[in-house]
Coordinates of N, CA and C in Angstrom, one line a residue:
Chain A
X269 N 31.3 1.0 18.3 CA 31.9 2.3 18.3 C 31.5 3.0 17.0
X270 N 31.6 4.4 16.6 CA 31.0 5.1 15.8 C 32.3 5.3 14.9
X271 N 32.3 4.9 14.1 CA 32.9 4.8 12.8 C 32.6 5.0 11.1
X272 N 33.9 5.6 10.4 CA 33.5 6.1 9.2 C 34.5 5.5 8.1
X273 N 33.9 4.7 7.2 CA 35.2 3.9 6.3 C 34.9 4.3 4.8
X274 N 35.9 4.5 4.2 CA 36.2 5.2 2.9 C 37.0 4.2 2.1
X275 N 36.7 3.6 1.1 CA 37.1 2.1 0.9 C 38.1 2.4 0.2
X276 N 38.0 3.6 -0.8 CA 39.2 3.7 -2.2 C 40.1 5.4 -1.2
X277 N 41.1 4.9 -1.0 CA 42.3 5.9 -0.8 C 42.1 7.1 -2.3
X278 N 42.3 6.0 -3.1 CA 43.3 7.0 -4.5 C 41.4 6.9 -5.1
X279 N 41.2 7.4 -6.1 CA 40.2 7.5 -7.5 C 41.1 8.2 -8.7
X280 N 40.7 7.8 -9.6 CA 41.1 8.2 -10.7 C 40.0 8.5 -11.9
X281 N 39.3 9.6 -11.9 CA 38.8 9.5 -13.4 C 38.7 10.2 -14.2
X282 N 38.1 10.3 -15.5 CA 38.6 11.0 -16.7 C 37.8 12.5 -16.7
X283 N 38.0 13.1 -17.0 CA 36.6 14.8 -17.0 C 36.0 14.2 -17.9
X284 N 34.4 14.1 -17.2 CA 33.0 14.7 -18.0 C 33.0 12.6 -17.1
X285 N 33.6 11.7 -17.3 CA 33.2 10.8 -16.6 C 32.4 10.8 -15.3
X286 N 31.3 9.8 -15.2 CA 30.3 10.0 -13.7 C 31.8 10.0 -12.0
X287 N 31.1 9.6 -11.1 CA 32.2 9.7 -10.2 C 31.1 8.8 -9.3
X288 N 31.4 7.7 -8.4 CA 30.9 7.7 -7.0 C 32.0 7.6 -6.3
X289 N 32.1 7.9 -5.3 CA 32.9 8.1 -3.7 C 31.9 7.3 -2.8
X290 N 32.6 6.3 -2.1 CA 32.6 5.4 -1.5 C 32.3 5.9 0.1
X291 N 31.3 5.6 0.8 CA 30.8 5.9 2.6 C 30.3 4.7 3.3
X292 N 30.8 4.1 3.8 CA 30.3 3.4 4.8 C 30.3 3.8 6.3
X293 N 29.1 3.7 7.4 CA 29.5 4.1 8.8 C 29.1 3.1 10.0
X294 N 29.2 3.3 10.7 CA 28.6 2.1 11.7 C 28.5 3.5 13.1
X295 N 26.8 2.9 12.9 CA 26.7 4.1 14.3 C 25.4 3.5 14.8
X296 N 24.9 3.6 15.9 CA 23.8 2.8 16.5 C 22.8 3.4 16.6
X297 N 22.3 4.9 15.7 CA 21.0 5.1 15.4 C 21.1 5.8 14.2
X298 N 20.1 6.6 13.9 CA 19.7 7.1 12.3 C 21.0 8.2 12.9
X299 N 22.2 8.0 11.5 CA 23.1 9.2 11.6 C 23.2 10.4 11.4
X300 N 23.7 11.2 11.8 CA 23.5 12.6 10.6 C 25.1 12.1 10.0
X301 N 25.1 12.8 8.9 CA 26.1 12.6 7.8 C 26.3 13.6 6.8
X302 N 27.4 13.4 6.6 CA 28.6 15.1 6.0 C 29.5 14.3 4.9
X303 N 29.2 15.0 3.7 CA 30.9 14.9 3.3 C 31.1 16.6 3.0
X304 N 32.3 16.3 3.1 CA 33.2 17.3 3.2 C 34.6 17.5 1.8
X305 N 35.0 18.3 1.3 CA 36.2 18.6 0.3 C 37.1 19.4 0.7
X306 N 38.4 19.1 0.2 CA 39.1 19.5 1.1 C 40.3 19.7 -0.3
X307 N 40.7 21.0 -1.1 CA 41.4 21.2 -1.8 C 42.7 21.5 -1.4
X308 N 43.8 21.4 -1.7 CA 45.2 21.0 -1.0 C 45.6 22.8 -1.1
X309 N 46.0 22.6 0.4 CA 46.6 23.1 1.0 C 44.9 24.3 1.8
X310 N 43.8 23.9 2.0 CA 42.9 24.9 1.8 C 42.4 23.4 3.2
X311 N 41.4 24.6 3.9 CA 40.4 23.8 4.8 C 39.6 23.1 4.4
X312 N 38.5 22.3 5.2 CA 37.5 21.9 4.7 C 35.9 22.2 4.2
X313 N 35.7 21.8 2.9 CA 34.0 22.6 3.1 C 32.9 22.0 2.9
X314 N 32.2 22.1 3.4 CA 31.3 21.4 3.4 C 30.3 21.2 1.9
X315 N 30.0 20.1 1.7 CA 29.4 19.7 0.0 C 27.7 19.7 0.3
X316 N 27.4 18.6 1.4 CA 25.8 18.2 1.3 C 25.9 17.8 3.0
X317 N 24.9 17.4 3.0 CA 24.3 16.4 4.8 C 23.5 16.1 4.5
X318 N 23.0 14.8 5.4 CA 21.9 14.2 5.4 C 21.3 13.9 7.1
X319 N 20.2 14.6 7.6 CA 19.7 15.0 9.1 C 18.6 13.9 8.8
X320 N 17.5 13.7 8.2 CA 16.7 13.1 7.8 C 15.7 13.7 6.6
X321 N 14.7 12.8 6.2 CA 13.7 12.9 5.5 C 14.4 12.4 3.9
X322 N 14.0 12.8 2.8 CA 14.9 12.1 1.6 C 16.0 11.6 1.6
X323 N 16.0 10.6 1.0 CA 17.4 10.3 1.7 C 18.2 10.4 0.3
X324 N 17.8 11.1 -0.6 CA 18.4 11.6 -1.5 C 19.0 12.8 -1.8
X325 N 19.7 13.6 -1.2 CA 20.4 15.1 -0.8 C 21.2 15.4 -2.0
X326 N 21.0 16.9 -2.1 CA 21.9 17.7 -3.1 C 22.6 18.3 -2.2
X327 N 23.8 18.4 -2.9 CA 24.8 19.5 -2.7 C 25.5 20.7 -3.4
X328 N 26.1 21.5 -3.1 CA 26.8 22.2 -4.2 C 27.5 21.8 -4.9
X329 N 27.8 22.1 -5.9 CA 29.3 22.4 -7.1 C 28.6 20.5 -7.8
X330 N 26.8 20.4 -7.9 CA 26.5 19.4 -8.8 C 26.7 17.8 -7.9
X331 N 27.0 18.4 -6.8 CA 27.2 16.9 -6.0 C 25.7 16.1 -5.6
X332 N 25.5 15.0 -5.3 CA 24.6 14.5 -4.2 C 25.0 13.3 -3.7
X333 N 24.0 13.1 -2.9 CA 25.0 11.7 -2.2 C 23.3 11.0 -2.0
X334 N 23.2 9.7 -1.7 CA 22.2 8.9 -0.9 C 22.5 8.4 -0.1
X335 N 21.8 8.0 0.8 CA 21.5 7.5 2.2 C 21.0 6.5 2.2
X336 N 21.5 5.0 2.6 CA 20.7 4.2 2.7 C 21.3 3.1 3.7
X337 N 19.8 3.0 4.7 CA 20.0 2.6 5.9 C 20.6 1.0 5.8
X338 N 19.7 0.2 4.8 CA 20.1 -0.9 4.9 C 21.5 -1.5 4.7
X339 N 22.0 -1.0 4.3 CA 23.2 -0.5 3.5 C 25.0 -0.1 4.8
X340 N 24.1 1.0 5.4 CA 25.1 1.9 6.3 C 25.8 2.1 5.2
X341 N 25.5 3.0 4.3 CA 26.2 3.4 3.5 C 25.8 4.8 2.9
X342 N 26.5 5.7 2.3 CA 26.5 7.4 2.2 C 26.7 7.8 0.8
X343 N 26.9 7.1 -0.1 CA 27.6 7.3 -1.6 C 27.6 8.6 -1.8
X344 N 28.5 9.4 -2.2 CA 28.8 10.6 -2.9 C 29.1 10.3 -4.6
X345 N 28.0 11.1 -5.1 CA 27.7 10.3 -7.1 C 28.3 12.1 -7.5
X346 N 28.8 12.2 -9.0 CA 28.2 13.3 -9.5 C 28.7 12.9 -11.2
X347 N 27.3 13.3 -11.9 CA 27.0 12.6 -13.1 C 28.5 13.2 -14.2
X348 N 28.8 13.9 -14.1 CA 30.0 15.0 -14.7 C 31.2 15.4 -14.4
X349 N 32.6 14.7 -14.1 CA 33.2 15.5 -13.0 C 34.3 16.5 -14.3
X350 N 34.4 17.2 -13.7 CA 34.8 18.7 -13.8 C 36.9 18.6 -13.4
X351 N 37.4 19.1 -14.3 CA 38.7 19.0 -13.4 C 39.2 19.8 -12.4
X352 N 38.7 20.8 -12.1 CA 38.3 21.4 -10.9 C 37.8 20.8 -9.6
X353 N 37.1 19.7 -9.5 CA 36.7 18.8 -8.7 C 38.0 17.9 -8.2
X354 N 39.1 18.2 -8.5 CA 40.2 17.0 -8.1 C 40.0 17.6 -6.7
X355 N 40.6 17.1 -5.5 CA 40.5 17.4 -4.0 C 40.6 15.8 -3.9
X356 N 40.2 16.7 -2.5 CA 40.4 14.8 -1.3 C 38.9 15.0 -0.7
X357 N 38.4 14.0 -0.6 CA 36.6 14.1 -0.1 C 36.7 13.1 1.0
X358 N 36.1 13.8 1.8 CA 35.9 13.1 3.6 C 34.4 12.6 3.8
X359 N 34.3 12.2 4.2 CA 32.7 11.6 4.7 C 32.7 11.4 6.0
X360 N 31.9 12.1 6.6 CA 31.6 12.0 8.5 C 30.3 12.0 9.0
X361 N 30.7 11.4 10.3 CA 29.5 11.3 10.7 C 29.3 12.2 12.1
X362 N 28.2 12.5 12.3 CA 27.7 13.8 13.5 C 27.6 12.3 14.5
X363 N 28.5 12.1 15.5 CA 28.7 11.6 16.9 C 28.2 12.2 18.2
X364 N 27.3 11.1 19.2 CA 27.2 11.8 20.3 C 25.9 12.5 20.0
X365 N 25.1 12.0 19.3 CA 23.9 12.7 19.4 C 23.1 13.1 20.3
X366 N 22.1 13.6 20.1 CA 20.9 14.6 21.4 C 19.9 15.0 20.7
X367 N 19.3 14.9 21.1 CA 17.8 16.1 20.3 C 18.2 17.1 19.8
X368 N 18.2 16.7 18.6 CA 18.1 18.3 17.4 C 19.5 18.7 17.5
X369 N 20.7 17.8 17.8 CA 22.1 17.8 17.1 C 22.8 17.1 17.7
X370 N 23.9 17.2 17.1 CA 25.6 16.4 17.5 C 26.7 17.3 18.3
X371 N 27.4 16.4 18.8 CA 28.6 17.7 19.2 C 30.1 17.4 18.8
X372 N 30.1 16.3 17.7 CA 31.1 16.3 17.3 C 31.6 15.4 16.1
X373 N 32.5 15.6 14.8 CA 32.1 14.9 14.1 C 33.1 13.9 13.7
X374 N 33.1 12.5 13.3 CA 33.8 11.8 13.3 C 33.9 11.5 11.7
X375 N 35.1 11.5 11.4 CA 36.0 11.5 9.7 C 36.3 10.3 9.4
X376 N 35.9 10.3 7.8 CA 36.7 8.7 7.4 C 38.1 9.4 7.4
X377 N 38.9 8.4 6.3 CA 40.0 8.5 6.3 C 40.3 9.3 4.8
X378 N 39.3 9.8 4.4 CA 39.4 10.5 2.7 C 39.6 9.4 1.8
X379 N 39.0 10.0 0.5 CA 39.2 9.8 -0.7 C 40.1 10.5 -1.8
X380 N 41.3 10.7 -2.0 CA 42.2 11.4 -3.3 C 41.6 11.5 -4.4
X381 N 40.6 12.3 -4.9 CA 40.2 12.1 -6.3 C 41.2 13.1 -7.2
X382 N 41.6 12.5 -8.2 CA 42.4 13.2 -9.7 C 41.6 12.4 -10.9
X383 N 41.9 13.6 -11.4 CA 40.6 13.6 -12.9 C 41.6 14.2 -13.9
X384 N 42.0 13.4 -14.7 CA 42.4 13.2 -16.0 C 41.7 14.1 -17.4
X385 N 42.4 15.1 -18.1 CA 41.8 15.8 -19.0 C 41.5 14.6 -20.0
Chain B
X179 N 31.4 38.0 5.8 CA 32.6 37.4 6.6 C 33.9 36.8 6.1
X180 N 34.8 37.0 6.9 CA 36.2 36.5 6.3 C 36.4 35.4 6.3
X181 N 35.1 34.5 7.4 CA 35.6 33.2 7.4 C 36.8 32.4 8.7
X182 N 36.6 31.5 9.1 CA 37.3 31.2 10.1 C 39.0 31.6 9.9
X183 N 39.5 32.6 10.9 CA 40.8 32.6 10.3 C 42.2 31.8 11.2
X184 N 42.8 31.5 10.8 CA 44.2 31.0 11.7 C 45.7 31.8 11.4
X185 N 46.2 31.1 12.5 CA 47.3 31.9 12.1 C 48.3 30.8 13.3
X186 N 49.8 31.0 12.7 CA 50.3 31.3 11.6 C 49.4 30.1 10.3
X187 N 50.0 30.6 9.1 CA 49.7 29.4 7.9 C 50.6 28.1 7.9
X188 N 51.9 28.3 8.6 CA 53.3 27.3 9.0 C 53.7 27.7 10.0
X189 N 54.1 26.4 10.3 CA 55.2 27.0 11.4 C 56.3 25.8 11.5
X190 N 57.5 26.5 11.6 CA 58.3 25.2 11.6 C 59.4 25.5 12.8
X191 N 59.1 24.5 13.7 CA 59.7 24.8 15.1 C 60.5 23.5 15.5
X192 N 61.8 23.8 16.6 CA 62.6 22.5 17.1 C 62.0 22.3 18.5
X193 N 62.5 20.7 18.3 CA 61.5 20.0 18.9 C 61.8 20.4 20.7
X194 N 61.1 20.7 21.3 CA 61.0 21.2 23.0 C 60.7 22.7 22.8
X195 N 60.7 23.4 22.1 CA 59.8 24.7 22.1 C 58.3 24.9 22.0
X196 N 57.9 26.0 22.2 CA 56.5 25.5 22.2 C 56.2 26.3 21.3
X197 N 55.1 25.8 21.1 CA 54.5 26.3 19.7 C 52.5 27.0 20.2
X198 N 52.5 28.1 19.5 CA 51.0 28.2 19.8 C 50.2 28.7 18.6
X199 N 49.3 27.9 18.5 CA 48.6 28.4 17.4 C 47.2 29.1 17.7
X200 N 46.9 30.1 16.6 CA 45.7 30.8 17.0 C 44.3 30.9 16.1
X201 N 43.3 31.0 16.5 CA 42.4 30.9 16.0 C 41.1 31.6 16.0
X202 N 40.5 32.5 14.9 CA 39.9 33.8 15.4 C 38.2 32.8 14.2
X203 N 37.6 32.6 15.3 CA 36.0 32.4 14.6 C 35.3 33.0 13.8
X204 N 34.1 32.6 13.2 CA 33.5 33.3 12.8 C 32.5 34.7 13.6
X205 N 32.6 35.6 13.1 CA 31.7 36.2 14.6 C 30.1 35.6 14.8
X206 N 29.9 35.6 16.1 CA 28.3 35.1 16.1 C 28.2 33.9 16.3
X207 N 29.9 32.6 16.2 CA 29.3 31.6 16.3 C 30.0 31.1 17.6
X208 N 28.8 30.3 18.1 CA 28.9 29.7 19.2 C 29.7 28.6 19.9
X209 N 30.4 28.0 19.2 CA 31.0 27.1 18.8 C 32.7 26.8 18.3
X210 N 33.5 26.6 18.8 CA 34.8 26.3 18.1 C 35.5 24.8 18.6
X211 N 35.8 24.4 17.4 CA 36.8 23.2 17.7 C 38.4 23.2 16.8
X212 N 38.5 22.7 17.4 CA 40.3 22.0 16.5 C 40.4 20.8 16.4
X213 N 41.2 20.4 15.3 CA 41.3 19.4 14.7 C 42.2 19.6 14.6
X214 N 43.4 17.7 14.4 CA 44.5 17.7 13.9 C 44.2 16.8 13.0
X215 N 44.6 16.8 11.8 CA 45.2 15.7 10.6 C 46.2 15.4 10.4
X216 N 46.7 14.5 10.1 CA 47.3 13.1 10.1 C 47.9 12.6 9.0
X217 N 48.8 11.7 8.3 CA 48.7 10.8 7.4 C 47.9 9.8 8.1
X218 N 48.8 9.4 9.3 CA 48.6 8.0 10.2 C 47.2 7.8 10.8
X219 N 46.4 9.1 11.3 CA 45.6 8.8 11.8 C 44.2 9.6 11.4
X220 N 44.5 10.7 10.0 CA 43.0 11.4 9.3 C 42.6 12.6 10.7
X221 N 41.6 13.4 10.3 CA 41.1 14.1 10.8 C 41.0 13.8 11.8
X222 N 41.2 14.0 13.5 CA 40.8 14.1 14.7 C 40.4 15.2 15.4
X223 N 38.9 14.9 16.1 CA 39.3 16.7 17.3 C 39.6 16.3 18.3
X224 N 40.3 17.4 18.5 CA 40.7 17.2 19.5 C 40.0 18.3 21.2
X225 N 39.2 19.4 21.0 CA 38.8 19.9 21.4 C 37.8 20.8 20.9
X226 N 36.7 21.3 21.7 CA 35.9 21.6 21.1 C 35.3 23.0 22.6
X227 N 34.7 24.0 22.2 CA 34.2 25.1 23.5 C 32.8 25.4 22.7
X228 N 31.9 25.2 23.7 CA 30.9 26.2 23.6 C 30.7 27.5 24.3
X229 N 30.7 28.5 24.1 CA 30.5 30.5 24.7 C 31.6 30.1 25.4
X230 N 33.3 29.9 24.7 CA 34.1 29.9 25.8 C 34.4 29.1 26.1
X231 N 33.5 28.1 27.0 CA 34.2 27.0 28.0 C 34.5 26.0 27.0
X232 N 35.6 25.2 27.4 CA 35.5 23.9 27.1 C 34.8 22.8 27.6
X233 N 33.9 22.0 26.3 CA 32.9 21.0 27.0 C 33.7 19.6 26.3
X234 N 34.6 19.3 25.8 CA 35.0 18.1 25.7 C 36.4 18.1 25.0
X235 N 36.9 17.3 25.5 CA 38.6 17.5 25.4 C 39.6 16.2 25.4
X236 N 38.9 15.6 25.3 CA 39.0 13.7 25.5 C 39.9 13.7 24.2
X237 N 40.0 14.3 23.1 CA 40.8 14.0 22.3 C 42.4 15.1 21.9
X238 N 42.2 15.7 23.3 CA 43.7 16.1 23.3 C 44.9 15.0 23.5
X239 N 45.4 15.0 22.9 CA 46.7 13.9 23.0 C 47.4 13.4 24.3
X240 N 47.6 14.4 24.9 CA 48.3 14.6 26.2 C 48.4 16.0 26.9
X241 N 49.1 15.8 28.0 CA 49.2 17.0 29.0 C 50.0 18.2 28.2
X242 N 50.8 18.2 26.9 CA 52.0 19.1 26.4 C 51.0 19.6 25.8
X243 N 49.3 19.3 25.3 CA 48.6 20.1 24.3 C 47.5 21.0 25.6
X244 N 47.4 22.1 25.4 CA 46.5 23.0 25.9 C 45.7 24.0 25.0
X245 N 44.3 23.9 25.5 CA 43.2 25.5 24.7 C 43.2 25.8 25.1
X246 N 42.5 27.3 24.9 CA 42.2 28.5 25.6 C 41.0 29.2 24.7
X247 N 40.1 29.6 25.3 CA 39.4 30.6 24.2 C 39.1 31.9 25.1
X248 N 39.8 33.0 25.8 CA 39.5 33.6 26.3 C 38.3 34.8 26.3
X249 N 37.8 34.8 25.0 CA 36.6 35.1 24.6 C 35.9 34.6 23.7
X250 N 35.0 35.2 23.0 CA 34.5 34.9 22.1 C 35.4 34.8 20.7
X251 N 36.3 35.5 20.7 CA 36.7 36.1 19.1 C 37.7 35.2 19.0
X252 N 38.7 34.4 19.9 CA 39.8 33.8 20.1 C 39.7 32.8 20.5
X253 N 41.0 31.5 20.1 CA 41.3 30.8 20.5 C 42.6 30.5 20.3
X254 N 43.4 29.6 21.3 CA 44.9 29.5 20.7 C 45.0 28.0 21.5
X255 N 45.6 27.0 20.7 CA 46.1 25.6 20.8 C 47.6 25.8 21.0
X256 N 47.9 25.3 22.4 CA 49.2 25.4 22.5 C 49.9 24.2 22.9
X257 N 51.6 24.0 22.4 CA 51.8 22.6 22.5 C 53.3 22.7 23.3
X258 N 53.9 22.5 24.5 CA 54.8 22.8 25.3 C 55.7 21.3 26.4
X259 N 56.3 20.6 26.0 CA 57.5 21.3 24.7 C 56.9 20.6 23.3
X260 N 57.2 20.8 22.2 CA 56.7 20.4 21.4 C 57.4 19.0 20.7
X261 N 56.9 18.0 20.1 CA 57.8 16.9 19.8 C 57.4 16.9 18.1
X262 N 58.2 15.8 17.2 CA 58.2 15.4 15.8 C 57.3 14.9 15.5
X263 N 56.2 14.2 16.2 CA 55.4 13.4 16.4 C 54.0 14.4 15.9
X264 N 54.4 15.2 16.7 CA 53.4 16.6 16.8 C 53.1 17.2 15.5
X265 N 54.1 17.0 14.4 CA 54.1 17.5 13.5 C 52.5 17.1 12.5
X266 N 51.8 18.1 11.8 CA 50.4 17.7 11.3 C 49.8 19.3 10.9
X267 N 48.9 19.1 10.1 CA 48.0 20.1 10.2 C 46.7 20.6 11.2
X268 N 46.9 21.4 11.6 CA 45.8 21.7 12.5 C 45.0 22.8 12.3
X269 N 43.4 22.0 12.5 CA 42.5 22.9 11.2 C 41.8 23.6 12.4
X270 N 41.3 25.0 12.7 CA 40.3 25.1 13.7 C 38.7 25.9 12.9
X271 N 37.7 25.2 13.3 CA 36.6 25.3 13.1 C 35.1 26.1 13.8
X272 N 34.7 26.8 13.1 CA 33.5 27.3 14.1 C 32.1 26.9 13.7
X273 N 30.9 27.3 14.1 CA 29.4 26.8 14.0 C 29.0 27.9 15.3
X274 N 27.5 27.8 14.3 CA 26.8 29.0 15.0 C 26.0 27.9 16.2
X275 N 25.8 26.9 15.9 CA 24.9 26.3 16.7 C 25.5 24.9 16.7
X276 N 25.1 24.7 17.8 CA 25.2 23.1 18.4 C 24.5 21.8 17.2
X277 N 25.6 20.9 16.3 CA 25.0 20.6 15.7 C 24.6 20.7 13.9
X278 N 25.0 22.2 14.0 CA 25.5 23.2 12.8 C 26.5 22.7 11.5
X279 N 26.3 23.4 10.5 CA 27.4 23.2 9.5 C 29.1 23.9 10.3
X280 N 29.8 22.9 10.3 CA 31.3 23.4 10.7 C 32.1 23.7 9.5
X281 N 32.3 25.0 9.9 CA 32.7 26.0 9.1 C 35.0 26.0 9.1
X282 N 35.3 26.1 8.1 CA 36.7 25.3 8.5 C 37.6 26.3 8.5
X283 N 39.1 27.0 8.7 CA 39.6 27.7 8.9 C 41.0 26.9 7.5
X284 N 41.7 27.7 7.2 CA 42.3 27.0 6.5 C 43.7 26.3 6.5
X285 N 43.9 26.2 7.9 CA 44.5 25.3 8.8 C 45.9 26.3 9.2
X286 N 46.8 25.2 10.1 CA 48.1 25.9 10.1 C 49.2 24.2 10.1
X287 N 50.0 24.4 9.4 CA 50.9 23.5 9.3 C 51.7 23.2 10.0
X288 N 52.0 22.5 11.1 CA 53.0 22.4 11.7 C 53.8 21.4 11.7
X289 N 55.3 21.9 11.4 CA 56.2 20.8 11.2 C 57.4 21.1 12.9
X290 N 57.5 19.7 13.2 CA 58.5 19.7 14.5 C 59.9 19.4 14.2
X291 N 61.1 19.8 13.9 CA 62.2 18.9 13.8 C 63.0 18.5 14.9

């Protein structure tokens, strides 16, 4: 079954400290893959994806994540974190694939990041 | 664009009334779903329409939850009678294309007492 695991609930780190966020997925071909941020009380937005080809992706607001198959794993890094960056971060995966897209997307269970001045 | 919008922002209703929530897309896009979150159980969709119809619905809870998107510009998630259980945020989303970045709305709260 197509699944998405997010290993740390809580994070804690200090501003200007690096950050990774934790992705694991289990899906039975090459996945498409999303994280997502999600500032309290506010929807979700989208950060980066990975469809194919590098499997090293940038995203906005200084994020990127890698991809790596052997792995089934998604990491979300960013070298700087900012205390503005506190939120909850989702990692999903595009389910039900087809040629040239998904039709629906399946969610870990989030990450709580807080960042300490 | 304004962005996916919802409405109400809360809603706080007793439990056997119904509750409906609404949901107005982005224009142009093809696409709408809803989602409920959880503590217990994280993000779920629960429905999803492409131009309108619904093409997958497998993750509606039960018979008390119903969609509708009677055009393009609308959509309303309705829940009759409504239970405590019910209680969650419910986020609705659109995409121009099959596939697409999903674009989020900024939910609506619903509490059941």
């Amino acid at each position: 079954a197509q699944s998405v695991t997010q290993p740390d609930i809580h994070i804690t780190v200090s501003e200007g400290a690096s950050l990774e966020l934790r992705c694991n997925y289990s899906y039975g071909a090459t996945p498409y893959l999303f994280w997502y941020v999600q500032s309290p009380g506010q929807g979700l937005q989208l950060l980066l994806k990975y469809f194919s080809g590098d499997t090293l992706v940038q995203g906005i607001k200084g994020f990127e994540a890698e991809f790596k198959r052997s792995q089934s794993s998604f990491n979300l890094r960013k070298p700087s974190v900012h205390w503005s960056d506190a939120a909850e971060y989702f990692c999903a995966v595009g389910a039900n694939r087809f040629s040239g897209g998904y039709n629906k997307l399946i969610f870990g269970a989030g990450t709580r990041l807080a960042v300490h001045p | 664009d304004a962005g996916v919008i919802q409405s109400p922002r809360h809603e706080v209703t007793e439990m056997g009334q119904e509750v409906t929530l609404r949901c107005k897309p982005i224009s142009g896009h093809d696409y709408l779903f809803w989602y409920r979150q959880t503590m217990m159980r994280g993000l779920e969709l629960l429905i999803y329409f492409n131009n309108n119809v619904p093409i997958d619905d497998s993750g509606m809870p039960e018979d008390r939850f119903s969609a509708k998107m009677p055009n393009a510009s609308f959509s309303t998630l309705k829940i009759q009678p409504s239970e405590p259980r019910d209680s969650a945020v419910y986020f609705c989303a659109s995409s121009l294309v099959q596939g697409g970045e999903q674009y989020f709305g900024p939910g609506t709260r619903l509490t059941v007492t």
